[in-house]
Coordinates of C-alpha atoms and ligand atoms in Angstrom, one line a residue:
X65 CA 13.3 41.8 29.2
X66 CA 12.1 39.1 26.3
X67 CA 15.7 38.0 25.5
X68 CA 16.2 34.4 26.2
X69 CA 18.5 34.0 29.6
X70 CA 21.4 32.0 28.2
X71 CA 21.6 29.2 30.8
X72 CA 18.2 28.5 29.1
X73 CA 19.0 28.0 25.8
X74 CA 22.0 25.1 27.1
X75 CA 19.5 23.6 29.2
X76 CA 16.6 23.3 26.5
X77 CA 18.8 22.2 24.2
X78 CA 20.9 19.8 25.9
X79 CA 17.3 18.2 27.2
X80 CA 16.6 17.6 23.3
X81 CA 20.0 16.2 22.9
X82 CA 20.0 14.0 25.4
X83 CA 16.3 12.3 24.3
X84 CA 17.3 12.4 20.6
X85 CA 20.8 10.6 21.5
X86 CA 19.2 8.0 23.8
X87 CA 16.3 7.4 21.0
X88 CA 19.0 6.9 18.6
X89 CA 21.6 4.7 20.4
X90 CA 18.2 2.4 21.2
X91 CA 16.8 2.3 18.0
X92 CA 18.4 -1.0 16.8
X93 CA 16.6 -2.4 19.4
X94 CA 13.1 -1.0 19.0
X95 CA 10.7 -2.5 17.6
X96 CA 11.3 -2.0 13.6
X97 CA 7.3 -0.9 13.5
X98 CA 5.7 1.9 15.4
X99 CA 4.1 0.6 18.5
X100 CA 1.1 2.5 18.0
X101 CA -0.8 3.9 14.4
X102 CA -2.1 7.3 13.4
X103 CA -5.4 7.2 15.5
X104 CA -3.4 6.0 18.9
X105 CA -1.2 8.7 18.0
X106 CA -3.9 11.4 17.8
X107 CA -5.1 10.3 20.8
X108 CA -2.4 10.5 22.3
X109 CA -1.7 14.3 20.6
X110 CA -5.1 15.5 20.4
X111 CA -5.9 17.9 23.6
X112 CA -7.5 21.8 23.4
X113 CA -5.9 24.8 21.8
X114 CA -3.3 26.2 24.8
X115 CA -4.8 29.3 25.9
X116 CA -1.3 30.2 27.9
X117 CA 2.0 29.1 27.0
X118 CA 4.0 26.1 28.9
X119 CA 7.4 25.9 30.5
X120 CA 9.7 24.9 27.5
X121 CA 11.2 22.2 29.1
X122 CA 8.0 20.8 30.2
X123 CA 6.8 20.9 26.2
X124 CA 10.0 18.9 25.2
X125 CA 9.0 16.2 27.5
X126 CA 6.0 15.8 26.8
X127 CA 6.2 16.0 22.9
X128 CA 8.7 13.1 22.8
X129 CA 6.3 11.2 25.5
X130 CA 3.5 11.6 23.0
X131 CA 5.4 11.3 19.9
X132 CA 7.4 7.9 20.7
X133 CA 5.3 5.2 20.4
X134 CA 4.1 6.5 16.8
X135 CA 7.7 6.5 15.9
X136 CA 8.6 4.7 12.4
X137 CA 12.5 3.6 12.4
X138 CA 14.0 4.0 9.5
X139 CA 17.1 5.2 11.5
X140 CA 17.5 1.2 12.3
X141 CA 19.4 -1.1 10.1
X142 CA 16.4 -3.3 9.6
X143 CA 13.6 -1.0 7.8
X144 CA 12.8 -1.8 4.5
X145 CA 9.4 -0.4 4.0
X146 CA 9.9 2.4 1.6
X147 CA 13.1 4.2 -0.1
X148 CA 13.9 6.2 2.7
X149 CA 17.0 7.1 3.7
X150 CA 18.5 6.5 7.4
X151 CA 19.3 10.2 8.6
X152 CA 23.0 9.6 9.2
X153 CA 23.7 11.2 12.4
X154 CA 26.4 14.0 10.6
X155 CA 23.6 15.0 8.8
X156 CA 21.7 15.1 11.6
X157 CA 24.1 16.8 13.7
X158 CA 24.8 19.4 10.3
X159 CA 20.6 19.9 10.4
X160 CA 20.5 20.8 13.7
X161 CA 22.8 23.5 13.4
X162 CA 20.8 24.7 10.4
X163 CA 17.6 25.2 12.7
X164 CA 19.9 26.7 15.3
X165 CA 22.1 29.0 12.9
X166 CA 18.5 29.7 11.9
X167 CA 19.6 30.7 8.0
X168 CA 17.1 31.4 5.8
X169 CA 18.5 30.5 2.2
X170 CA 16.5 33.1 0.0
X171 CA 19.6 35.0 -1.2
X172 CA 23.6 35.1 -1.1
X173 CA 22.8 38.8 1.2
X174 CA 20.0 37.3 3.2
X175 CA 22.3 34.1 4.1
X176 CA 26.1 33.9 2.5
X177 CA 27.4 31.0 3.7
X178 CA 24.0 28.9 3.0
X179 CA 24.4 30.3 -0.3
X180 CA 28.0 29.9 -0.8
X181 CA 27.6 26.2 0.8
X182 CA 24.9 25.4 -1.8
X183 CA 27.6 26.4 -4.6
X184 CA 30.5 24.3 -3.4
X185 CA 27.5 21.6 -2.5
X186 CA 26.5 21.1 -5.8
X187 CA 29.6 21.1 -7.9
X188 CA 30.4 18.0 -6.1
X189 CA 27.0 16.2 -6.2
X190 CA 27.5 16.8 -10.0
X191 CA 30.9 15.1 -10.0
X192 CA 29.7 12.3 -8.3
X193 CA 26.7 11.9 -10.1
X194 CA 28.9 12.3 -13.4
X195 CA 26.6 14.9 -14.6
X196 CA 27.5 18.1 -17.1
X197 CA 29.5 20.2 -14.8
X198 CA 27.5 23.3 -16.3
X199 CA 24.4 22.1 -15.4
X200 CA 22.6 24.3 -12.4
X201 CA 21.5 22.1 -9.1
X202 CA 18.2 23.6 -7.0
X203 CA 17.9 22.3 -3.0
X204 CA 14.6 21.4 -2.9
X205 CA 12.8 19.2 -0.4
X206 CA 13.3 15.7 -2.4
X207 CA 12.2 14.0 -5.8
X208 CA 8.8 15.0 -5.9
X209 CA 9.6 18.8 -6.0
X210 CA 12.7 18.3 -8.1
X211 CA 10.5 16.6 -10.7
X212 CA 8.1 19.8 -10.5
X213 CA 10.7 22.5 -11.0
X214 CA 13.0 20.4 -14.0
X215 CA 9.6 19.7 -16.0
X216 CA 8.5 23.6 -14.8
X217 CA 12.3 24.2 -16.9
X218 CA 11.4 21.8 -19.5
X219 CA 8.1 23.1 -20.6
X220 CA 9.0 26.9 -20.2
X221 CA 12.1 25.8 -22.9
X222 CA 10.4 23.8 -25.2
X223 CA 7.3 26.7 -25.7
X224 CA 10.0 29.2 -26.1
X225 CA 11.3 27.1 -29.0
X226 CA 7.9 27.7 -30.6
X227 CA 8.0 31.3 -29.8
X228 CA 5.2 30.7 -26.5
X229 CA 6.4 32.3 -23.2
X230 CA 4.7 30.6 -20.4
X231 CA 6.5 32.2 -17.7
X232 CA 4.9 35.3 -18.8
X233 CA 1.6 34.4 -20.5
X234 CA 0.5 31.0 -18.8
X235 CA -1.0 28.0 -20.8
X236 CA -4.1 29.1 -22.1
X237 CA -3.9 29.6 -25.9
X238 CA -0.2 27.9 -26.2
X239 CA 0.9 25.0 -28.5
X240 CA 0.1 22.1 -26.9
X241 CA 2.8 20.2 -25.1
X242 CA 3.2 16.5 -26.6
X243 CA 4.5 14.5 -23.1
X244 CA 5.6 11.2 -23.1
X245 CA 6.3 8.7 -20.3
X246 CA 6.9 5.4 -19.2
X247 CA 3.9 3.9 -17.9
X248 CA 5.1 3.0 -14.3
X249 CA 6.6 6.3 -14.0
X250 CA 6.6 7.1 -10.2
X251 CA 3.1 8.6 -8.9
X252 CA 5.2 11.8 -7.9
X253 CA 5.8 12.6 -12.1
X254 CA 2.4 12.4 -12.2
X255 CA 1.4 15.3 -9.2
X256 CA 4.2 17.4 -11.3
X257 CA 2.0 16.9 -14.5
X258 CA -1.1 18.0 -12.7
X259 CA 0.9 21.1 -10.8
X260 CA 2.3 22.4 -14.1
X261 CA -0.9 22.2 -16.2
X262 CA 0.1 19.4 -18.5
X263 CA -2.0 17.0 -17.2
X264 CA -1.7 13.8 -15.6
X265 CA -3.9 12.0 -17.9
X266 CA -2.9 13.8 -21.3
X267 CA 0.3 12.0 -21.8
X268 CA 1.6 9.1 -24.1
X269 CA 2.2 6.2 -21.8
X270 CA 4.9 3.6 -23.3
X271 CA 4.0 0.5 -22.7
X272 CA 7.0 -1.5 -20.1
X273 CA 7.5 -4.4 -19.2
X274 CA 7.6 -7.0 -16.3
X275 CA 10.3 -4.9 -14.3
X276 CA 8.4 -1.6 -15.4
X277 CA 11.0 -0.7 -18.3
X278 CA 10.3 1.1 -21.4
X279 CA 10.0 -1.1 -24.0
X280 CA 12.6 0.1 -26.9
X281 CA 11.0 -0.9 -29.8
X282 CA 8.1 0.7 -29.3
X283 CA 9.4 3.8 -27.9
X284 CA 11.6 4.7 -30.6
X285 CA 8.2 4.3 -33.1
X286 CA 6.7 6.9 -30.8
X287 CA 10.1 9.4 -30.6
X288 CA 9.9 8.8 -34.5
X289 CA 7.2 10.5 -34.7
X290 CA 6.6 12.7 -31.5
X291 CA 6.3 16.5 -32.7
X292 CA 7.6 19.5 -30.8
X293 CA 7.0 21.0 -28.3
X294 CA 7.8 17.6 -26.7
X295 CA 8.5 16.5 -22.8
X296 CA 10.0 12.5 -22.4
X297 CA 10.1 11.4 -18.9
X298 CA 12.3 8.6 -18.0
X299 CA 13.3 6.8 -15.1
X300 CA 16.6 5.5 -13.1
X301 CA 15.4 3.0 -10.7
X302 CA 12.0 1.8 -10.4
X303 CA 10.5 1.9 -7.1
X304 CA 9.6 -1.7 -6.8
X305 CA 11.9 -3.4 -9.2
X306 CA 15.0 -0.9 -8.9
X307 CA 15.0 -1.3 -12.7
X308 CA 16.2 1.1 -15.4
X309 CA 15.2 2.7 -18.7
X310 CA 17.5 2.0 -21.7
X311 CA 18.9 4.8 -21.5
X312 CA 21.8 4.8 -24.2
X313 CA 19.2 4.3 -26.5
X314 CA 16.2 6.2 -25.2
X315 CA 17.8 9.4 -24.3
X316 CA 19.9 10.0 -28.0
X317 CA 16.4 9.4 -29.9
X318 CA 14.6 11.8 -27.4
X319 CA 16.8 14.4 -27.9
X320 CA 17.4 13.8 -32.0
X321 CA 13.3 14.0 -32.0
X322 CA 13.7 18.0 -30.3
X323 CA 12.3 16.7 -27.1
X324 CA 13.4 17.3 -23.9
X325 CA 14.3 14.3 -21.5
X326 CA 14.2 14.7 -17.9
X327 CA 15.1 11.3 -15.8
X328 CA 13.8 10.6 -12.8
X329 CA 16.1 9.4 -10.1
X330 CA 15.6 9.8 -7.1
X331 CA 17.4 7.1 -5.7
X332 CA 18.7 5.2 -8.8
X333 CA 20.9 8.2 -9.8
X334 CA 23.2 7.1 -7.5
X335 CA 24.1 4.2 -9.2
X336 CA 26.3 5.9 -11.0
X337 CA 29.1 6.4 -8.1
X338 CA 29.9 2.4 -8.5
X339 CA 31.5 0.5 -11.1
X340 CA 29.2 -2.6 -10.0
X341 CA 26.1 -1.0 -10.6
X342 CA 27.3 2.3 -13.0
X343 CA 26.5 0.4 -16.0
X344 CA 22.2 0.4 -15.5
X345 CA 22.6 4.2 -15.8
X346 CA 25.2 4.6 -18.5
X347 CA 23.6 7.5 -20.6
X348 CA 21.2 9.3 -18.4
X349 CA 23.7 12.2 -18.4
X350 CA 22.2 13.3 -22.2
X351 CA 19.2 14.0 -20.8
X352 CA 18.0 17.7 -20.5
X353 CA 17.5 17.3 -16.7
X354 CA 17.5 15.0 -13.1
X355 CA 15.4 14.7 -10.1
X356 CA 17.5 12.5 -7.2
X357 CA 17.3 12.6 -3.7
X358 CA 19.8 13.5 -0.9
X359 CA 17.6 11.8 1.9
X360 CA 17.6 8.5 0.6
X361 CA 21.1 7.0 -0.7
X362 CA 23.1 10.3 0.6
X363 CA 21.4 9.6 4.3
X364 CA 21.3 13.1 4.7
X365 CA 18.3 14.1 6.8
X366 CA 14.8 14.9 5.7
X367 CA 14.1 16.4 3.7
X368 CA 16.4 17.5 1.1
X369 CA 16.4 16.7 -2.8
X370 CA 18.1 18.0 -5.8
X371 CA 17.4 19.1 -9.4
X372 CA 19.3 19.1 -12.0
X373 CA 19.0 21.1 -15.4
X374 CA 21.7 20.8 -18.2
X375 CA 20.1 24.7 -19.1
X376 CA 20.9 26.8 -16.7
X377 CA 18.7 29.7 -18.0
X378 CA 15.6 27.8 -18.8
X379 CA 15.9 26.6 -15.0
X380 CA 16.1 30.3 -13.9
X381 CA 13.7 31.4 -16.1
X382 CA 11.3 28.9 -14.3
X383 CA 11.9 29.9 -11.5
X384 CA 13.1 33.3 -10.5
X385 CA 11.1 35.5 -8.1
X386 CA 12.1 39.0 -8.8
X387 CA 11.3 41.9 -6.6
X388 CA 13.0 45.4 -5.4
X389 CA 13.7 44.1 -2.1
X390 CA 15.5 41.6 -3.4
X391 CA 19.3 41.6 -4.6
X392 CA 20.6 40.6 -7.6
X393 CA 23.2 38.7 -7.7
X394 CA 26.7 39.4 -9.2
X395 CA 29.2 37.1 -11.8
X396 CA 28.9 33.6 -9.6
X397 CA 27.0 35.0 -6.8
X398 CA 23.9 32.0 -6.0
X399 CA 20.8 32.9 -5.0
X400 CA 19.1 29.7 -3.4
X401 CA 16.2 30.9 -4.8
X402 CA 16.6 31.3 -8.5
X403 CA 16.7 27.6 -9.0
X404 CA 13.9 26.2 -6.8
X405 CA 10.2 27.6 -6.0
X406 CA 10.3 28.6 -2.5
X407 CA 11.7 32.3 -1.8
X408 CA 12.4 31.6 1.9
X409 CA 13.7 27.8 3.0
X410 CA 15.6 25.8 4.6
X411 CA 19.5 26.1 4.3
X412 CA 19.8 22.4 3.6
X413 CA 23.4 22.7 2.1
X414 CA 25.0 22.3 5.1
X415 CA 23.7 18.7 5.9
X416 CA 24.8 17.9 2.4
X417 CA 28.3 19.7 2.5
X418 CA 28.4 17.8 5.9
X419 CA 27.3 14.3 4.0
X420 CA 29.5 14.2 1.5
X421 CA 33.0 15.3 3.5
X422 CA 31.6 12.9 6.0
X423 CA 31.5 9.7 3.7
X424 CA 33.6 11.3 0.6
X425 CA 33.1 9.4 -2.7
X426 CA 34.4 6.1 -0.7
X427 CA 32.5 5.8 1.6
X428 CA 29.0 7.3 -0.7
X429 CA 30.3 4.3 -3.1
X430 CA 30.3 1.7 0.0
X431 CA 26.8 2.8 0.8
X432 CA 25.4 1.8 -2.5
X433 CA 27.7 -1.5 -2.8
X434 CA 26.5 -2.7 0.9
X435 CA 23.1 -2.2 0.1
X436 CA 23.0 -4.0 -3.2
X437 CA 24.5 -6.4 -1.3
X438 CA 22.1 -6.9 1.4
X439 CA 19.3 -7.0 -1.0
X440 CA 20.8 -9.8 -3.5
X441 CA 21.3 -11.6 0.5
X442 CA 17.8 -11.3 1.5
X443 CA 16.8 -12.3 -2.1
X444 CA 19.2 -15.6 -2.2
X445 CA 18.0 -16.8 1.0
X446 CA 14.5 -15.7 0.7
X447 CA 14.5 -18.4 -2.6
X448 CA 15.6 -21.3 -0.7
X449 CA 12.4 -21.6 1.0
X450 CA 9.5 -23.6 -0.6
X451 CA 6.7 -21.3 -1.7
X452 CA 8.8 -17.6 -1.3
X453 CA 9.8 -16.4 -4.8
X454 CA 11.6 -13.3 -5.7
X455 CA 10.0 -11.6 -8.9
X456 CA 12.4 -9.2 -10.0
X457 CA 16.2 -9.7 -11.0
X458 CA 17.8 -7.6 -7.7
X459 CA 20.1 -5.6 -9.5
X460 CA 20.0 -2.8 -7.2
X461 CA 18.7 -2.5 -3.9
X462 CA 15.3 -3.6 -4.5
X463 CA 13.6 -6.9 -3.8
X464 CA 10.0 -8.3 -4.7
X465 CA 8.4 -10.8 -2.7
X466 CA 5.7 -13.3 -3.1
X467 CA 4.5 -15.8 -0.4
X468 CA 2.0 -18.8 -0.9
X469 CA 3.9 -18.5 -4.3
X470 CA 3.1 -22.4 -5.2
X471 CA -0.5 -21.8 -4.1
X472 CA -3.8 -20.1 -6.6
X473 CA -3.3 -16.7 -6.7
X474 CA -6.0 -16.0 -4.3
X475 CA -4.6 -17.9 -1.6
X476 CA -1.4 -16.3 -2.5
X477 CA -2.4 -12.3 -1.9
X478 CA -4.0 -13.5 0.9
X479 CA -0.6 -15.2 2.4
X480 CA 1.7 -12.7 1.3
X481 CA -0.7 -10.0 3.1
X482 CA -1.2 -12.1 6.3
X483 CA 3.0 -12.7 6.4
X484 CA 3.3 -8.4 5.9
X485 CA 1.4 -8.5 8.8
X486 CA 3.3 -10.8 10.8
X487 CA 6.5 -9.7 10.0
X488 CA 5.4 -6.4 11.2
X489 CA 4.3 -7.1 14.5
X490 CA 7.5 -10.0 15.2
X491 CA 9.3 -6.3 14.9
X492 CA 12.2 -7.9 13.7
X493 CA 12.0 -6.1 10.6
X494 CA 10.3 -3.8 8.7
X495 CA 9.1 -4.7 4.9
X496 CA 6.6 -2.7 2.3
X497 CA 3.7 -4.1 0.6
X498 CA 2.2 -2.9 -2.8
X499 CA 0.2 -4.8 -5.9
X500 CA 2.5 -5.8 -8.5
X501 CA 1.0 -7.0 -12.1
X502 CA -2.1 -7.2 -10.4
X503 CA -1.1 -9.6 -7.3
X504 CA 0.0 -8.9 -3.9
X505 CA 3.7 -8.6 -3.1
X506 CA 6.0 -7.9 -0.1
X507 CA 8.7 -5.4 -1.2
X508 CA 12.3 -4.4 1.1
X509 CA 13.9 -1.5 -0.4
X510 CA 17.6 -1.7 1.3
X511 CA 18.4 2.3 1.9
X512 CA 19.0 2.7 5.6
X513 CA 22.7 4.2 6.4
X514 CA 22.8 0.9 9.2
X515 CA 21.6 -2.0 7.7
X516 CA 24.7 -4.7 6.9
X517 CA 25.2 -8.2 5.8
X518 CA 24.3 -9.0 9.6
X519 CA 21.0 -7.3 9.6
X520 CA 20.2 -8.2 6.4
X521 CA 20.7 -12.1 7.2
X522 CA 18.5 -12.0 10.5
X523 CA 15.7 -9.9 8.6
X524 CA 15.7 -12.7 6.0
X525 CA 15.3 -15.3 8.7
X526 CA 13.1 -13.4 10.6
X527 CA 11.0 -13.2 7.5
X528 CA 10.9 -16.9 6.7
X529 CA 9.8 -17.7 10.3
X530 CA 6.7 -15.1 10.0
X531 CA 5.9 -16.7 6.7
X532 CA 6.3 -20.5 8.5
X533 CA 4.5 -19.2 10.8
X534 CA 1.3 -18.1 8.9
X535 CA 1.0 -21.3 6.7
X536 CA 1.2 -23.4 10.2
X537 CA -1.4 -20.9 11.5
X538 CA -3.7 -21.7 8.3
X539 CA -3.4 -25.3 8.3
X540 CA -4.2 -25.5 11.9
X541 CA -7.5 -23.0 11.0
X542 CA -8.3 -25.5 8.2
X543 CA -7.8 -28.9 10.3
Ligands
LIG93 C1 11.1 8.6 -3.7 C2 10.8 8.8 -5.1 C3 10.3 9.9 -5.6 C4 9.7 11.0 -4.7 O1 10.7 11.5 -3.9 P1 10.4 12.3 -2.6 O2 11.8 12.4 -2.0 O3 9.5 11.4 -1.8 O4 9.8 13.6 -2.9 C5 10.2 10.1 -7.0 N1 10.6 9.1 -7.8 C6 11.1 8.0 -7.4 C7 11.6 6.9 -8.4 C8 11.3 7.7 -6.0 O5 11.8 6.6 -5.6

């Protein structure tokens, strides 16, 4: 007899409980950076292909004995290294009934509450996000896919308008597709131009400026005179500067020019649920269609993004797999699968259902407020100290950092990399680095479900100290 003796399945999966509950009760006080990096990990992975299987229990153990020191934690409350979201633990909880429910969300007959979760899911996230109520929402893994499948929508429509069905007949020999975008659009609108055959390279960039926002002026020259077929990308929250396109204007001249304007969002979007912060993304809800993430503001677990399209038949249209085996669905019967690419998937609905009950609009709303919050803290002390400045106006829950800032610029990449590093291995906290107009800069995105005013305050100082600490340790080198 294969079938799994149930005393097993309690045991095996109270084992995994137990580790995942003790890693996540301890992880405020890990270490905020992994104790080892990708080639100590693979070491410690990196053994012969099992020729026989393993006791179960045995596997468990050892996967989280070889997994933990490579563990990142942005389930702590002080990561700030990229915009990602802190797995709250209802979402986690929600997940791990997924995997155990084991649903696969192809169809409303393959999986009818998955379906019928996504349904309920998504009329919310569309109130709360203040977008048209008719517009249709995909579950897709996050951003990068939700940008794929709404310009997939957008370029299917705007060639039907010219009589060219792409869905059917491809690219070769259609009109070509004018696409314009701002020109520190995120790197993941880019991989969706490449996917979909528009190119990442054949676009009209608009120039931006220092916070990497459209400038107006010259955008409406271009929308003036763009021709159709047209695609305009815009975006809700720049992933260094948390800065928005002007939307109230951008959006109206896009759409009076026949173009279609998708706005990537992946975690600005969420702007929207406060009246502090609401007013950056007044106007984004004209646009033909959204890309936002659920594991990043929403804290729901990875991964799990949404799309957004105000045209419910040119999202279908893009992507509908159609087969025999497969049923059709009745008046307001959802097929999962009609509105993203992948035919079988997660059922990631329920972490979001979950989410949202969880927090309600409240408590989503408090999310976004605290984090701001946090990140004009770190900013405001971070200025008071000699030789830190803050580059960007923290409007949202991003901050820019440079150190050495009173030094040549040399000196200054060079202190603002060595105080990354430092910070890093203090393990206080956990901060980004990138190249901003051309220099190097520490960023914090603020984005984990745990971090408060508290943790924000002792990241900042712990932060100041590393950077003390590194102009001490170069004027000792130079003495
Ligand atoms: C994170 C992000 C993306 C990509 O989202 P994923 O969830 O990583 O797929 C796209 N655009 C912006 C602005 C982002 O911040």
């Amino acid at each position: 007899m294969v079938r799994t003796p149930p005393e097993d399945i309690a045991r095996l999966w109270q084992q995994a409980s137990r580790s995942a509950i003790a890693f996540r009760q301890g992880v405020a006080d890990r270490a905020a950076a992994p104790q080892e990096d990708y080639a100590a990990s693979l070491r410690s992975f990196v053994a012969t292909l099992p020729e026989s299987g393993s006791d179960p229990a045995e596997v468990l153990d050892d996967l989280v004995r070889r997994a933990d020191r490579g563990l990142m934690t942005p389930t702590g409350p002080r990561f700030f290294g990229w915009v990602i979201g802190g797995s709250h633990p209802v979402g986690v909880a929600a997940d791990w009934l997924t995997s155990a429910w084991g649903q696969n969300a192809g169809n409303h007959q393959a999986a009818p509450a998955a379906s019928a979760v996504e349904t309920v899911a998504a009329g919310w996230l569309l109130e709360l996000l203040d977008l048209p109520r008719e517009a249709s929402v995909g579950f897709v893994t996050g951003a990068t896919v939700a940008n794929v499948t709404a310009l997939a929508a957008a370029r299917g429509e705007v060639l039907r308008r010219v009589g060219w069905d792409v869905e059917r007949d491809g690219l070769f020999g259609a009109p070509e597709v004018t696409v314009v975008i701002g020109a520190e659009a995120h790197t993941t609108v880019y991989a969706a131009l490449q996917l979909l055959g528009l190119g990442r390279d054949r676009v009209t960039r608009l120039p931006v400026d220092d916070h990497g926002r459209v400038f107006v002026r010259p955008a409406l020259e271009v929308l003036s005179g763009v021709g159709q077929p047209a695609i305009v990308v815009l975006q809700a929250g720049h992933v260094n500067t948390g800065a928005f396109d002007d939307f109230g204007v951008l959006v109206p001249a896009a759409r009076a020019a026949g173009a279609w304007v998708h706005v990537d969002g992946a975690f600005g979007l969420w702007a929207r649920v406060s009246e502090q912060t609401s007013h950056l993304a007044v106007g984004l809800e004209g646009a033909d269609s959204w890309a936002v993430d659920g594991h990043k503001w929403l804290q729901t677990p990875y991964d799990s993004g949404f799309v957004v399209v105000r045209d419910e038949q040119a999202h279908r249209r893009a992507m509908t797999i159609a087969a025999s085996y497969l049923p059709t669905p009745g008046e307001g019967e959802r097929d999962p699968s009609h509105y993203v690419p992948e035919l079988s998937r997660r059922a990631r609905g329920f972490a979001v259902w979950a989410m949202i009950r969880t927090l309600g609009r409240d408590g989503i709303r408090e999310v976004v407020e605290r984090h701001c919050a946090c990140a004009r803290l770190v900013a405001g002390r971070l200025r008071t100290e000699p030789g830190i400045a803050v580059l960007n106006d923290v409007d949202l829950n991003q901050v820019l950092v440079r150190f050495g800032a009173d030094r040549p610029d040399d000196e200054g990449d060079r202190v603002t990399r060595a105080t990354i590093e430092r910070i890093r291995a203090d393990g206080v906290c956990f901060t980004g680095g990138a190249t901003w107009l051309g220099r190097e800069v520490m960023r914090l995105s603020v984005v984990g479900f745990e971090t408060d005013a508290d943790e924000a305050a002792r990241s900042a100082e712990a932060i100041v100290t590393a950077y003390r600490s590194v102009l001490a340790a170069g004027s000792a080198h130079g003495s």
